[in-house]
Amino acid sequence: MKISYNWLKEYIKTDLPPEKVSEILTNTGLEVEGLEEIETVKGGLKGVIIGKVLTCEPHPNADRLRKTTVDINKGEPLHIVCGAPNVAAGQKVPVATVGTIIYTEEGDFTIKKSKIRGEVSEGMICAEDELGLGQSHDGIMVLDDSAEIGTTAAEYFKIESDYVFEIGLTPNRTDAMGHYGVARDLRAALLRQGEENVELSLPSVSSFKVSSTDLPIDIEIEDTEACPRYAGVSLKNVRVEPSPDWLQNRLRAIGIGPINNIVDITNYVLHETGHPLHAFDADEITGYKVVVKHLPAETKFITLDEKERSLHENDLMICNEQEGMVIAGVLGGLKSGVTEKTTRVFIESAYFNPVGIRKTAKRHGLNTDASYRYERGVDPNMSLYTLKRAALLMCELSGGEIAMDIKDVYSKPIEDAEVSVNLDRINRLIGQEIEIEQVRSILSSLDIKIKAEAGRDLMLAVPPYRADVTREADIVEEILRIYGFNAIELRGKMDMSVNTSDPLSERQYREKISSLLSSRGFNEIMNNSLTKSTYYEGYGFNIEESVEILNPLSQDLGVLRQSMLFGGLEVVAYNSNRQQTDLCLYEFGKVYRKNAADYHEEKRLSLWRSGLQKPENWRNGSVKTDFYYLKAEIDNILKNLGFSRWEERETAAPIFDYGLNLYLNNREIAILGKLKTDLARKTEVKQEVFYADLDWEYLSHKGRKNDIIFEELPKYPEVRRDLALLLDKAVKYIDLKNTAEKTERKLLRNVNLFDVYEGKNLPSGKKSYALSFTLRDDNKTLNDQQVDKIMSKVLATLEKEHGAMLR
């Protein structure tokens, strides 16, 4: 949220530098995340002076240029060459003197003394777009004759310098959603620091007066639960035109572009008080009656952004006698807004149920200044003040006249909340005794009244705009943030407990594998657990198992992820779109599923590989990453977790073109493979991506139970035997390896495929694999008879199960 320093000082008189104000606000809980000096026009028109053209004659060497002399009341007149067709002697004009920086969309440049076609030029007579005062470049700006020569342009155009605070407002601080609310906190903090006579004031509305009752508009609320209060007033003879400079400057300072005087006033009062308003063209209110109600489900409604929306049955609408005009508290309709032709205006000031507004805004994917405040809860008792304030400003700036008595429908006024506190408990929670008078002063500065006292017990009345203050602990927090967290004394001795964590905790295993992957060139990523439901349509996912968010921020964040796959693919897409195509990524996270009876949450580890294996260079060239590169990383992870054997099977997972499933004790512990191209394109990834997903919850648990075993180097030699086998092309190496390991579990140490041949001299449909088998007995040296017996047994099993033939 942006707060203007100059604007803030309209409600609290202070000469504190903005840096000090930032510090005070942060200490009170309104964290200032940034402080920026701004000017209503970039550069502040420094170096631009009001001058008078004394002479203007054709340039001797250029038909379209003029030689001028300009008096800026600083010594001798300036000689300036000007190309504008409308320059003439006797004009008052803005002059950029030598050294002035001109800011344009094409870039910035500095005015220098120079020669243009042989004639000296000592400045530039400016057009409005060159000064940032408008869009026109048809000619130079010609000022009113009343402009004084030598006056700075900043003074003439009333350019302001300001500071803007960027406040990270927490959702509970509904009281500080406007400049006045921030000023209230600043005043409380200054009083606590001993400042005296710190006045806090809103502009008076005592001059509010009804000129006539020519434009009465009735108000009816059908759902007082959704809209406890609705007030309105009408104006006639309104002129819709640009706002004065001071109003435009206030809005620009906080990043809001001026529209017209009527709309700007509603925005101004909103950011002044934190209370939204809406201005209707009164002639668009059919029957001159406003009805607050719900419309039937699927009713079509076109909003100000020109989008047609289907209404939900619980969406609250502001209607006339025939149709809806505004989605209450969220966004206006296309027809009912103020236009240049509007002459009669109806102003709305209401209080809506925050829950209803929040649900409506989320349903339609809208986030407006009004919904931001209404869904958090505004001050219901500010409705009449803001209505009068806006009406008076419209009378002043548009020539309007108030044309009806204020209509205020407020059937059940919202009372102050009552909270009881005990002074001893306050001191105990704070950790330091605070004098009762100090507590009284802080509560008073925050508009919290003491209704009754009984010994050390107080009964407090909390105003409705502090909807977050409902318990004794909340009162303690309010006292403490104004008293000052830094004012709490620290004892000389601090006690703390020592954490006796499991040395083999899941966290430490995660750190171990994280360090391993990072050392091997992988980058850790962290994605949002909320994602799109459309990702889980097809490819083996069941969209019915998605855990839906009841009130999602947007449709793209509508469900909890079933898999970490798509978050990683989004990262791949983001990087590849920025020419970063060689990617090694990993993520530890949770996935979520539901079934008819329960919800499930699992910890997973996912890896993504894409692009080149290593950066391209003269020695290695450019070698693309492949499935086997990723498989080696998974093998490395499992070995570092203490696992030495696992079963590999060809995968049937619909997300892969090809890949493997890994099993431990008949439980799937990992899947890996090359992702299908059309699946990757769901996230606009156009390159090959290899993906692995591990059951981290199971692996980290089992890994902690694996004892660390130290073995001596083998005393007895290994024996290697090679077999060249003729096989059907459909036979997979992994099947041969698994069969061999099952056949000889005791002495077979390793199986390796070291050659593959498919070509001449082989029968049709056949291929040749050359496999090596490594054998070792840890208790004795194997002799040829033992080795031959084992190899014969292995070969017979391969022949039986896979049709292998010895070449």
mmCIF file of C-alpha atoms in Angstrom, residues 27 67 94 102 131 184 207 255 313 354 360 405 442 488 510 536 543 560 574 578 673 681 695 747:
data_model
loop_
_atom_site.group_PDB
_atom_site.id
_atom_site.type_symbol
_atom_site.label_atom_id
_atom_site.label_comp_id
_atom_site.label_asym_id
_atom_site.label_seq_id
_atom_site.Cartn_x
_atom_site.Cartn_y
_atom_site.Cartn_z
ATOM 1 C CA ASN A 27 7.939 -0.040 14.975
ATOM 2 C CA LYS A 67 16.139 32.207 -34.728
ATOM 3 C CA PRO A 94 8.903 27.381 -20.940
ATOM 4 C CA ILE A 102 14.838 16.326 -20.730
ATOM 5 C CA LEU A 131 8.303 18.402 -20.174
ATOM 6 C CA ARG A 184 -3.688 7.811 13.670
ATOM 7 C CA SER A 207 -20.689 22.925 5.653
ATOM 8 C CA GLY A 255 0.295 5.429 -8.473
ATOM 9 C CA GLU A 313 -26.672 -16.721 -6.680
ATOM 10 C CA PRO A 354 -16.565 -8.868 4.343
ATOM 11 C CA THR A 360 -17.587 -12.785 -4.823
ATOM 12 C CA ASP A 405 -31.400 14.607 1.915
ATOM 13 C CA ILE A 442 -2.148 4.314 24.626
ATOM 14 C CA ILE A 488 11.066 -3.819 26.702
ATOM 15 C CA ARG A 510 17.265 -34.035 3.100
ATOM 16 C CA TYR A 536 -4.589 -33.434 -13.770
ATOM 17 C CA ILE A 543 -8.902 -35.097 -11.350
ATOM 18 C CA LEU A 560 -3.347 -28.677 -4.184
ATOM 19 C CA TYR A 574 10.210 -19.901 -17.614
ATOM 20 C CA ARG A 578 14.805 -16.689 -21.403
ATOM 21 C CA GLY A 673 11.852 -41.469 -17.746
ATOM 22 C CA ARG A 681 3.692 -28.674 -23.985
ATOM 23 C CA ASP A 695 9.006 -41.520 -2.528
ATOM 24 C CA LEU A 747 28.258 -64.851 -5.401
#
